[in-house]
Short mmCIF file of C-alpha atoms and ligand atoms in Angstrom, two decimals:
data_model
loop_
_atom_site.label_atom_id
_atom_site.label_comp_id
_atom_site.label_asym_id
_atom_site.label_seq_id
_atom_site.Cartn_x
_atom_site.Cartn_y
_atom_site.Cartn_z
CA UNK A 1 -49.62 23.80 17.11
CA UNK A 2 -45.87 23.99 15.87
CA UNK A 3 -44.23 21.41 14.06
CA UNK A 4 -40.33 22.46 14.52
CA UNK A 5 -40.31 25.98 13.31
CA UNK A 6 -43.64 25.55 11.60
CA UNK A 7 -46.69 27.13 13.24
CA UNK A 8 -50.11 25.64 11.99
CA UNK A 9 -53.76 27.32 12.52
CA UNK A 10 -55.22 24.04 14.25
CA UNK A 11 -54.06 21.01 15.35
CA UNK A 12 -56.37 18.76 12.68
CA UNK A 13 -54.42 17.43 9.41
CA UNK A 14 -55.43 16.21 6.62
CA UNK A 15 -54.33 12.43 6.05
CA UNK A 16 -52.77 11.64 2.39
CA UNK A 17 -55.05 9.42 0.69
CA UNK A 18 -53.69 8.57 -3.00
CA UNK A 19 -56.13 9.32 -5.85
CA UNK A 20 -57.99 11.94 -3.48
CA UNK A 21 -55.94 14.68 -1.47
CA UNK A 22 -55.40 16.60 -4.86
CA UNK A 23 -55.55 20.29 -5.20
CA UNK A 24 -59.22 20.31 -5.54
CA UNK A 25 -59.92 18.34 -2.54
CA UNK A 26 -57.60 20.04 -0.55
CA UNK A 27 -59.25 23.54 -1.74
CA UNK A 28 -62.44 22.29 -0.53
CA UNK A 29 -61.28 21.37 2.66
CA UNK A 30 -59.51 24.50 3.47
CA UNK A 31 -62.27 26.67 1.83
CA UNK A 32 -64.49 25.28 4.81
CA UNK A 33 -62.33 25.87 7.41
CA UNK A 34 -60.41 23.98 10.52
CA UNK A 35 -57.82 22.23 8.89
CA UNK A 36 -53.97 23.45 9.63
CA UNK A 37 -52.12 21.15 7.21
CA UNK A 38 -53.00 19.36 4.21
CA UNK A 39 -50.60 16.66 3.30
CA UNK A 40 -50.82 15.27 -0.38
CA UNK A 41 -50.68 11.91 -1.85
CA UNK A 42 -47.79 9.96 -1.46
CA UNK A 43 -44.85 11.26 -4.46
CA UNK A 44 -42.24 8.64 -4.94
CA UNK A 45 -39.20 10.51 -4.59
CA UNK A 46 -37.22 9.24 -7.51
CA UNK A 47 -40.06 10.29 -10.09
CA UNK A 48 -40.22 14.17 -8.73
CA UNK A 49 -36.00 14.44 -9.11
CA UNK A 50 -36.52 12.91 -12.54
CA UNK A 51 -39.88 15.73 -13.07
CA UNK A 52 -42.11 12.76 -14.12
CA UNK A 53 -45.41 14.41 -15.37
CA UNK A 54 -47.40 12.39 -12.77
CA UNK A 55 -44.93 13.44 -9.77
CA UNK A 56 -45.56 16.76 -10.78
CA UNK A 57 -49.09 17.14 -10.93
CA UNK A 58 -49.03 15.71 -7.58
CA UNK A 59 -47.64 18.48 -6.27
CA UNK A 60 -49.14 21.02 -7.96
CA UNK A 61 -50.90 23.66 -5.61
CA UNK A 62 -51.50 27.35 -5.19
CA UNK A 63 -50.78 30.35 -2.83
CA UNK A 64 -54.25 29.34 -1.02
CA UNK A 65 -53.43 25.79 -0.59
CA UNK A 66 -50.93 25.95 2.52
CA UNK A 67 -49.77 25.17 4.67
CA UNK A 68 -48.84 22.08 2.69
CA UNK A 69 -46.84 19.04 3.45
CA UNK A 70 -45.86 16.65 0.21
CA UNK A 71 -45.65 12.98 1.50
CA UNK A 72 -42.59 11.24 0.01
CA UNK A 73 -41.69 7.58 -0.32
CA UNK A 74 -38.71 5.83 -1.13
CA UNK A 75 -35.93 3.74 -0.14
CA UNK A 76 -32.79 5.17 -1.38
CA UNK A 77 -31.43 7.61 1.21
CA UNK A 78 -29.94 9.75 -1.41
CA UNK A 79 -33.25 10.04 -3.37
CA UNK A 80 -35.25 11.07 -0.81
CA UNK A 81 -32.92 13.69 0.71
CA UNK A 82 -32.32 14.98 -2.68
CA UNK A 83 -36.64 15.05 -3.30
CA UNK A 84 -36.70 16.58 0.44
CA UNK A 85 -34.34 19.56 -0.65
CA UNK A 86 -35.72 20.24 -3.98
CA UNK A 87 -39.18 20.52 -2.26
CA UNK A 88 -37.78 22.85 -0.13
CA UNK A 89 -37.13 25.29 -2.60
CA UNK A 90 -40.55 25.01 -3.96
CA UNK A 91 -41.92 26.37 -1.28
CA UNK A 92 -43.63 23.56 0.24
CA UNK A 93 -44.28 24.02 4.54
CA UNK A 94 -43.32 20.54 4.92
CA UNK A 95 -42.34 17.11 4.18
CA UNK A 96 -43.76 13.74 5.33
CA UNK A 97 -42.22 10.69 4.68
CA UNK A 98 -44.13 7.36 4.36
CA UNK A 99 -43.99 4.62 6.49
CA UNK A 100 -47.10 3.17 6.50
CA UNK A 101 -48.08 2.15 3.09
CA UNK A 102 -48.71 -1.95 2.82
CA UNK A 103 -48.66 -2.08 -1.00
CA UNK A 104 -46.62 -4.86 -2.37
CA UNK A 105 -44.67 -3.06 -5.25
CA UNK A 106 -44.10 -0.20 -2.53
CA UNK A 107 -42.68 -2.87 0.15
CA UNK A 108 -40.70 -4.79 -1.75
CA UNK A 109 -38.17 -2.20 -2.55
CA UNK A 110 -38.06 -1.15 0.96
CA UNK A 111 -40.10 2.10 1.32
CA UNK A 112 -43.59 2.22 3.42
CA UNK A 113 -44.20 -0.22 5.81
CA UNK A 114 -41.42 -1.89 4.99
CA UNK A 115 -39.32 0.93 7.00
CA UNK A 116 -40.85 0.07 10.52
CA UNK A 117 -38.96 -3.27 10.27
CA UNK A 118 -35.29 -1.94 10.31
CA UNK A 119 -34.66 0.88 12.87
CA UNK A 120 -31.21 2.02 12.35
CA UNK A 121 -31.75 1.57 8.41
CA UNK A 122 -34.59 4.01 8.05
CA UNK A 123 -32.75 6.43 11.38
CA UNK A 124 -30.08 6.70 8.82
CA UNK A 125 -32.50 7.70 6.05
CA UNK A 126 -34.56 9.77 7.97
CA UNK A 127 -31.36 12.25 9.26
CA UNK A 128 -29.83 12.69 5.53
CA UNK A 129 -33.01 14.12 4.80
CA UNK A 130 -33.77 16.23 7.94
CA UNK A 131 -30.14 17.62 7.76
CA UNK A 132 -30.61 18.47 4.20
CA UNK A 133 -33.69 21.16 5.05
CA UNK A 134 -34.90 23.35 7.10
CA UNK A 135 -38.13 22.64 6.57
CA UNK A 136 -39.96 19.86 8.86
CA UNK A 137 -39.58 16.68 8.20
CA UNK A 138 -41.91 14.20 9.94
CA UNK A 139 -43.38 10.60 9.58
CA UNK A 140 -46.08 8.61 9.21
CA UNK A 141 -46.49 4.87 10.00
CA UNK A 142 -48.66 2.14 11.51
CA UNK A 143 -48.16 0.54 14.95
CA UNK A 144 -46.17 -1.91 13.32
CA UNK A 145 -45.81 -4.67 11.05
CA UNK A 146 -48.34 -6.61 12.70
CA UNK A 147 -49.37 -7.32 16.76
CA UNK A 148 -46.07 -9.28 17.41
CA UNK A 149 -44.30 -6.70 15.99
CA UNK A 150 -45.78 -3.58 17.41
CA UNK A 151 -42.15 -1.09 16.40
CA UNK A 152 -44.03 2.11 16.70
CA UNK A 153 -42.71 3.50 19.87
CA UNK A 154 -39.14 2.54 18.94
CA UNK A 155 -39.70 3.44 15.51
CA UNK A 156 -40.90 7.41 17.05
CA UNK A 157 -38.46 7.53 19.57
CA UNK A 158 -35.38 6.87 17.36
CA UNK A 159 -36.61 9.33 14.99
CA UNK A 160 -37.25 12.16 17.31
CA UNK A 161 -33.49 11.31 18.03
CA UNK A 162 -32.55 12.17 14.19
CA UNK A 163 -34.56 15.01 13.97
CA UNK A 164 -38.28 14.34 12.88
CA UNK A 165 -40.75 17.42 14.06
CA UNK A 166 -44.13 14.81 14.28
CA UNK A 167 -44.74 11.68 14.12
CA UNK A 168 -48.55 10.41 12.44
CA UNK A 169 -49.71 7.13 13.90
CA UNK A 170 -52.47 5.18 12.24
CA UNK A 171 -53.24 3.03 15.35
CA UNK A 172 -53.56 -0.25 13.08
CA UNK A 173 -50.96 -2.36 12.04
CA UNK A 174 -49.81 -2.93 8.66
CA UNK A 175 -51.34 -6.45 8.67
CA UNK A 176 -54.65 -5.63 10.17
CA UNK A 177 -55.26 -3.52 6.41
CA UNK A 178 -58.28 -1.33 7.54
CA UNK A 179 -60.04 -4.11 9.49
CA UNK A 180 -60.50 -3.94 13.10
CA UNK A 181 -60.81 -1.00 15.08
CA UNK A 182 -58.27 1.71 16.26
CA UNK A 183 -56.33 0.28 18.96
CA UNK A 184 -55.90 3.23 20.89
CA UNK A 185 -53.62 2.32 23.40
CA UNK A 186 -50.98 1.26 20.95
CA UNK A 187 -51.32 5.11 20.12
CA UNK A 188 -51.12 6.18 23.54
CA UNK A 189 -47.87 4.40 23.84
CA UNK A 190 -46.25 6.08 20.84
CA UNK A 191 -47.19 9.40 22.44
CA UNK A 192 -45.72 8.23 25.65
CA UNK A 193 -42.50 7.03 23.50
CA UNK A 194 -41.32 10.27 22.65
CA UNK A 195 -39.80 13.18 24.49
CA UNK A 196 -41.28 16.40 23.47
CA UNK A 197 -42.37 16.52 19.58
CA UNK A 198 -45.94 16.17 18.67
CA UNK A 199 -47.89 13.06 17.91
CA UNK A 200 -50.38 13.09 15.89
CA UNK A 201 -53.27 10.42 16.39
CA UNK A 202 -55.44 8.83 13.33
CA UNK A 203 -58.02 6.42 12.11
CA UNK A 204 -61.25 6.32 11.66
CA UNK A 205 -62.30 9.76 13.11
CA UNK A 206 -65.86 10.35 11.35
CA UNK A 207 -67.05 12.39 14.14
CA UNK A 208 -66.38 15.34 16.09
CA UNK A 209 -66.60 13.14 19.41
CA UNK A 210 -64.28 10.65 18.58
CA UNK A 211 -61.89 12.99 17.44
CA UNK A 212 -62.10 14.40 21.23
CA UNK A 213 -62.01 10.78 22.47
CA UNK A 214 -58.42 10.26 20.57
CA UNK A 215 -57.13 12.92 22.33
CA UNK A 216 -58.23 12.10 25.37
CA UNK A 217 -57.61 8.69 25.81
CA UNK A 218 -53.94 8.77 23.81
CA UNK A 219 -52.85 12.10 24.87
CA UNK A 220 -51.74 13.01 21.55
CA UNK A 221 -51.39 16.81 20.19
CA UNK A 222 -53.45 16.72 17.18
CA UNK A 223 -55.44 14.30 14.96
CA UNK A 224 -55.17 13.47 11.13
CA UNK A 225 -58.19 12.70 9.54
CA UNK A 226 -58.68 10.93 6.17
CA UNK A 227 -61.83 9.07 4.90
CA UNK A 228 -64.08 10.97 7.23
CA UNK A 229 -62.86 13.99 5.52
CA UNK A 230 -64.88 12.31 2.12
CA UNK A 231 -68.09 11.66 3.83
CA UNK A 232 -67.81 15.60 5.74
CA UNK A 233 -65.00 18.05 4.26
CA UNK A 234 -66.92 20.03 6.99
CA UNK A 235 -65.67 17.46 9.60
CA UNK A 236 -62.78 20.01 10.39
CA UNK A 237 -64.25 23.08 10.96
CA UNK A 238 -67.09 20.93 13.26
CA UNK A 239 -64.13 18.83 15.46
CA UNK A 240 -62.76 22.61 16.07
CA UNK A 241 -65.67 24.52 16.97
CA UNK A 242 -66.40 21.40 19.29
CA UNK A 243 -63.02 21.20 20.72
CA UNK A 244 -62.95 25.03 21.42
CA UNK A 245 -66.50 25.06 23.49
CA UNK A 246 -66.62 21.14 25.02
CA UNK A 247 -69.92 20.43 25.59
CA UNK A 248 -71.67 17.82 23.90
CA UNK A 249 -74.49 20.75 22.94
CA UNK A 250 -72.17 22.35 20.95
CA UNK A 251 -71.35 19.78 18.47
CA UNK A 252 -72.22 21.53 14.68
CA UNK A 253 -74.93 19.57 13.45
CA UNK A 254 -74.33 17.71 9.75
CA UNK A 255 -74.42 20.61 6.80
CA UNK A 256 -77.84 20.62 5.19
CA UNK A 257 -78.47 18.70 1.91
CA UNK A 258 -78.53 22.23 -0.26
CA UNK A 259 -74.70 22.93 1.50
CA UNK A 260 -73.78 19.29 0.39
CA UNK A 261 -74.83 19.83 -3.21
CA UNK A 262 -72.67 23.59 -3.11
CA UNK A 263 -69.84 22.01 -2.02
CA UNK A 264 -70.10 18.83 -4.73
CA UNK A 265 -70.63 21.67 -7.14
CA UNK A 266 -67.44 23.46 -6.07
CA UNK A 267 -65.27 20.55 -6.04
CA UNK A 268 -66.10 19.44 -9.35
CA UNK A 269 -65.50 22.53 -10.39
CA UNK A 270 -62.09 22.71 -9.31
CA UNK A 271 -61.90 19.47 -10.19
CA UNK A 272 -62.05 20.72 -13.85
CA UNK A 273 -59.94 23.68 -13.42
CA UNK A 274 -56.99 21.65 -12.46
CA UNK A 275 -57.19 18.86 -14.32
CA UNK A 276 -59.80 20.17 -17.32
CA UNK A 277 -62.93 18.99 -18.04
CA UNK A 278 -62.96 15.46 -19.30
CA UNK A 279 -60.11 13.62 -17.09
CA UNK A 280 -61.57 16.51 -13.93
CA UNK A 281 -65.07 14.67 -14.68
CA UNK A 282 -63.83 11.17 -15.03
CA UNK A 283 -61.66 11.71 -11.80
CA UNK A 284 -65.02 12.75 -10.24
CA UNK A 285 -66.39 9.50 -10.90
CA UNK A 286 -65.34 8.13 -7.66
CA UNK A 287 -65.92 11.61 -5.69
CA UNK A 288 -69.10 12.16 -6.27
CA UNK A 289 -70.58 9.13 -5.04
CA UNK A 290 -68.65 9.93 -1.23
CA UNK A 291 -70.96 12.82 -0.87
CA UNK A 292 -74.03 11.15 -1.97
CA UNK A 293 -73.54 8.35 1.40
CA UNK A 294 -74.99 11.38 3.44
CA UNK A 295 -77.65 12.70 0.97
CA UNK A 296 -80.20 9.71 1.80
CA UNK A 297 -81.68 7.43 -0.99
CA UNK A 298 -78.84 8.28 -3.76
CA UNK A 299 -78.58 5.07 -6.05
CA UNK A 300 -80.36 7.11 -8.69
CA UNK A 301 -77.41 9.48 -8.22
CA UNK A 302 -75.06 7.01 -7.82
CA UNK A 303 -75.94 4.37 -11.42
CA UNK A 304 -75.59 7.98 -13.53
CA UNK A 305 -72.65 9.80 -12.26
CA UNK A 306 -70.38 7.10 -12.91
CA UNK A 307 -70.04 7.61 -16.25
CA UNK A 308 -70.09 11.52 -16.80
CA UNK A 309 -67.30 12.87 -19.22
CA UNK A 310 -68.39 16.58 -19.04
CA UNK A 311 -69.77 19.32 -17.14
CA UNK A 312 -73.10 19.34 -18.88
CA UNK A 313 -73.57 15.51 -17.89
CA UNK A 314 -72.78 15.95 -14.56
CA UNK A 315 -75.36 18.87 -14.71
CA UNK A 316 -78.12 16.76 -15.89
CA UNK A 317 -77.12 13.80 -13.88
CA UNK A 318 -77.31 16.21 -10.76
CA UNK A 319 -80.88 18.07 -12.29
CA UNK A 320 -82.85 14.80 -12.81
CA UNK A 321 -81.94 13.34 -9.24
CA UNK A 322 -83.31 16.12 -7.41
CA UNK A 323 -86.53 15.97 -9.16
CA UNK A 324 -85.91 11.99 -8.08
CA UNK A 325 -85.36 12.80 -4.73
CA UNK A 326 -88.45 14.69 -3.94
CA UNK A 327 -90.24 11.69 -3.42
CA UNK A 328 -88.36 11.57 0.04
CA UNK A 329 -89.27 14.77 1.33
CA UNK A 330 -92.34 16.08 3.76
CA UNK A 331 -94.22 18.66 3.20
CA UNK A 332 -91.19 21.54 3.92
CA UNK A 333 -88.64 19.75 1.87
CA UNK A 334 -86.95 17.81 4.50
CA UNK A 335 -85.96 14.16 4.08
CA UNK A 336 -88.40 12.09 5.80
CA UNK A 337 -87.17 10.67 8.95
CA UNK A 338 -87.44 6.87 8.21
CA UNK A 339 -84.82 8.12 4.72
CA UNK A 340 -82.39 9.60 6.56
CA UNK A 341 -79.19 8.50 6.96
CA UNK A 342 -77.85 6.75 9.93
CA UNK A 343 -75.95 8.81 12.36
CA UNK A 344 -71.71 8.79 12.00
CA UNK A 345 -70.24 6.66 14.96
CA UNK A 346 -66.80 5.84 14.65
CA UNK A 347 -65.50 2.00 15.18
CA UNK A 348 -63.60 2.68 18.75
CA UNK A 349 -67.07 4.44 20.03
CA UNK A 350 -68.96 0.97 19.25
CA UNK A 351 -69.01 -2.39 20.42
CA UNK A 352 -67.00 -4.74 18.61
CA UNK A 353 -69.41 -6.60 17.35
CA UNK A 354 -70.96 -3.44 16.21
CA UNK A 355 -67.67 -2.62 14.43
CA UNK A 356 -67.33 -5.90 12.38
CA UNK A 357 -70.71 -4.72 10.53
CA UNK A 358 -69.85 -1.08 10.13
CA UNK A 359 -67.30 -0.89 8.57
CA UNK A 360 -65.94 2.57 7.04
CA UNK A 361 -65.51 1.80 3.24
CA UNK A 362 -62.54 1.25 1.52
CA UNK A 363 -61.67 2.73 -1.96
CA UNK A 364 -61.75 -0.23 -4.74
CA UNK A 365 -58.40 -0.49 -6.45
CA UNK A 366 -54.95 -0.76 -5.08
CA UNK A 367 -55.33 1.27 -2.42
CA UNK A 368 -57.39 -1.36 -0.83
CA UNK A 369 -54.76 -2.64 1.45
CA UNK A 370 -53.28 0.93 2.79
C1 LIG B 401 -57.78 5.53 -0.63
C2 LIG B 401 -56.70 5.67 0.39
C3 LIG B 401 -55.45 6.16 0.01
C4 LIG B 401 -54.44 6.32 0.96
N1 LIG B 401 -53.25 6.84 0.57
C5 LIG B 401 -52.27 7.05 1.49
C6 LIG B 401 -51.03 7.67 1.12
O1 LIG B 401 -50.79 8.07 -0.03
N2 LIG B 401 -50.09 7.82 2.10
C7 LIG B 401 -50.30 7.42 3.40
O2 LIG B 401 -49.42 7.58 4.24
N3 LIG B 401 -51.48 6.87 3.76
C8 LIG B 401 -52.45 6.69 2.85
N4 LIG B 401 -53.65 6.16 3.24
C9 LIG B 401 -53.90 5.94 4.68
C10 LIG B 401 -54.56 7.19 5.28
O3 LIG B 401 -53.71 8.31 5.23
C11 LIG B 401 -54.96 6.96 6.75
O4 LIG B 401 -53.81 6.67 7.50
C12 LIG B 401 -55.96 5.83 6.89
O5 LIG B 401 -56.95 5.89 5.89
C13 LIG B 401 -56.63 5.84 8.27
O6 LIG B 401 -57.26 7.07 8.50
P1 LIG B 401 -58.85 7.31 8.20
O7 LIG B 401 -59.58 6.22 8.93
O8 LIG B 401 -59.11 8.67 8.78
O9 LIG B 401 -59.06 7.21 6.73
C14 LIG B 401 -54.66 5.96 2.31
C15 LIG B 401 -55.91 5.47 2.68
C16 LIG B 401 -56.93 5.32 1.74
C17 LIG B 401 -58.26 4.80 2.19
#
């Protein structure tokens, strides 16, 4: 997969989710395998040129995270080409500006979704900071403000005209929020839009299968994956082994509860390397209970690791649920059928009806309406 003069190990990305796609998370990802490019939270270009603390941190990262792109937003043309070049001489693989993002405060001063609405505006943007670098610059946005307003394809097509190396589509539009399903077609027609640089399809992949059924059915050239990636950081490494062989047989099963737990382990680990132990612990607050969704009964896990400030709690918290959980297993330690989880379908493999219950959650906070 090559994005301009960038050549990635897969074609499966990791989407930016702010609060979550921090160095730890993206270790864990890539220390499982599958994943060619991890893009970080969204960086608002004026805090990195004026080395806010918070920008910084955000961009943080190490020899073994890469390739990495760092997602910018911003409205000032000037800001973000200056941001785009002073990444580029930290080293970072490449730069993805946002498009997408719904939030009012975000919006209202022009950046994120806000930049589907005004073509030539964010064209102009766009080519002061891909003639700045050398580095890729690509773009991620929604179908469009909302269905009577569907400015994707224009939105790609002008771009690839300045200079953008991908585009990322999140086939829902900025007013649907996360409700509905994926609206495929709308990402077909982005892919059909441009000329010859990649498109990259996303939303709501949980599942090796439907991350074959977005490429299939919208012919795009790789998929970006974001809140499956919480439920299964294995989700890449699974989607690429089942890409590579095809057949339905030879679809990775889940990892095994013991796996889950390692993993946990690791990240909060890293968690506390990177950001040390008490803020890496309270961060973890709102990890830890993603994992737990595929562990079976978890509230015991859940009510106690909430509120853990240190290492030690967490290792208690994780100690007295497994003696907990026991009462859920057979005889050779398995979960008991009737406990375990549901399987993963994602909301374009159901029936609509189907879809309206199931839901894949949301993060509380701001970040509800991305
Ligand atoms: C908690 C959260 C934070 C997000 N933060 C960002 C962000 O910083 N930049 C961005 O472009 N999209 C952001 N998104 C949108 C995701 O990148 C992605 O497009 C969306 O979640 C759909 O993909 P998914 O169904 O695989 O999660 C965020 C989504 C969530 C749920």
């Amino acid at each position: 997969m090559r994005f301009g003069s960038l050549t990635l190990p897969s074609n499966l990305f990791l989407s930016p989710l702010a609060g979550y796609t921090n160095l730890p998370f993206r270790l864990v990802v890539r220390e499982l395998g599958g994943v060619g490019l991890c893009t970080t939270d969204l960086v608002n270009a004026r805090s990195l040129l004026e080395k806010r603390g918070k920008a910084l941190k955000l961009i943080e990262t190490r020899p073994e995270d890469s390739p990495m792109a760092v997602q910018l937003f911003g409205s000032v043309p000037e800001e973000m080409r200056d941001a785009a070049a002073y990444l580029e001489s930290t080293g970072v693989a490449s730069i993805d500006i946002n498009m997408g993002c719904p939030v009012r405060k975000i919006v209202k001063v022009g950046g994120g979704s806000a930049m589907m609405t005004e073509l030539d505006k964010t064209a102009a943007l766009v080519k002061g900071m891909v003639d700045a670098v050398k580095i890729p610059v690509t773009a991620k946005m929604r179908l469009g403000w909302d269905d009577q307003n569907i400015t994707a394809p224009d939105l790609a097509r002008a771009l690839e005209g300045v200079g953008v190396a991908a585009i990322f589509i999140h086939g829902r539009t900025r007013e649907q929020g996360f409700s509905g399903t994926i609206n495929l077609a709308g990402i077909r027609s982005v892919v059909q839009a441009v000329k010859t640089i990649p498109v990259i399809g996303n939303g709501d992949i949980i599942t090796p299968q439907a991350a074959k059924k977005m490429f299939d059915e919208t012919g795009c050239a790789g998929v970006s994956i974001g809140r499956g990636a919480f439920y299964d950081p294995w989700i890449f490494r699974r989607t690429l082994s089942y890409l590579q062989n095809g057949s339905d047989a030879a679809i990775p099963p889940e990892p095994p509860f013991a796996e889950r737990v390692r993993v946990l382990c690791r990240h909060l680990d890293l968690m506390v390397e990177v950001f040390g132990e008490e803020l890496g612990c309270r961060m973890f607050r709102k990890v830890a209970p993603w994992y737990s969704k595929r562990f079976g009964p978890a509230a015991e896990f859940n009510r106690h690791v909430v509120r853990i400030s240190t290492r030690a709690e967490f290792n208690q918290v994780l100690e007295n649920y497994l003696q907990w959980r026991r009462q859920f297993l057979d005889e050779n330690g398995e979960l008991k059928q009737k406990f375990q989880p549901p399987p993963m379908v994602a909301s374009f493999m159901l029936e609509p009806e189907v879809v309206l219950r199931q839901q894949i959650p949301v993060p509380k906070g701001p970040v509800e309406v991305w």
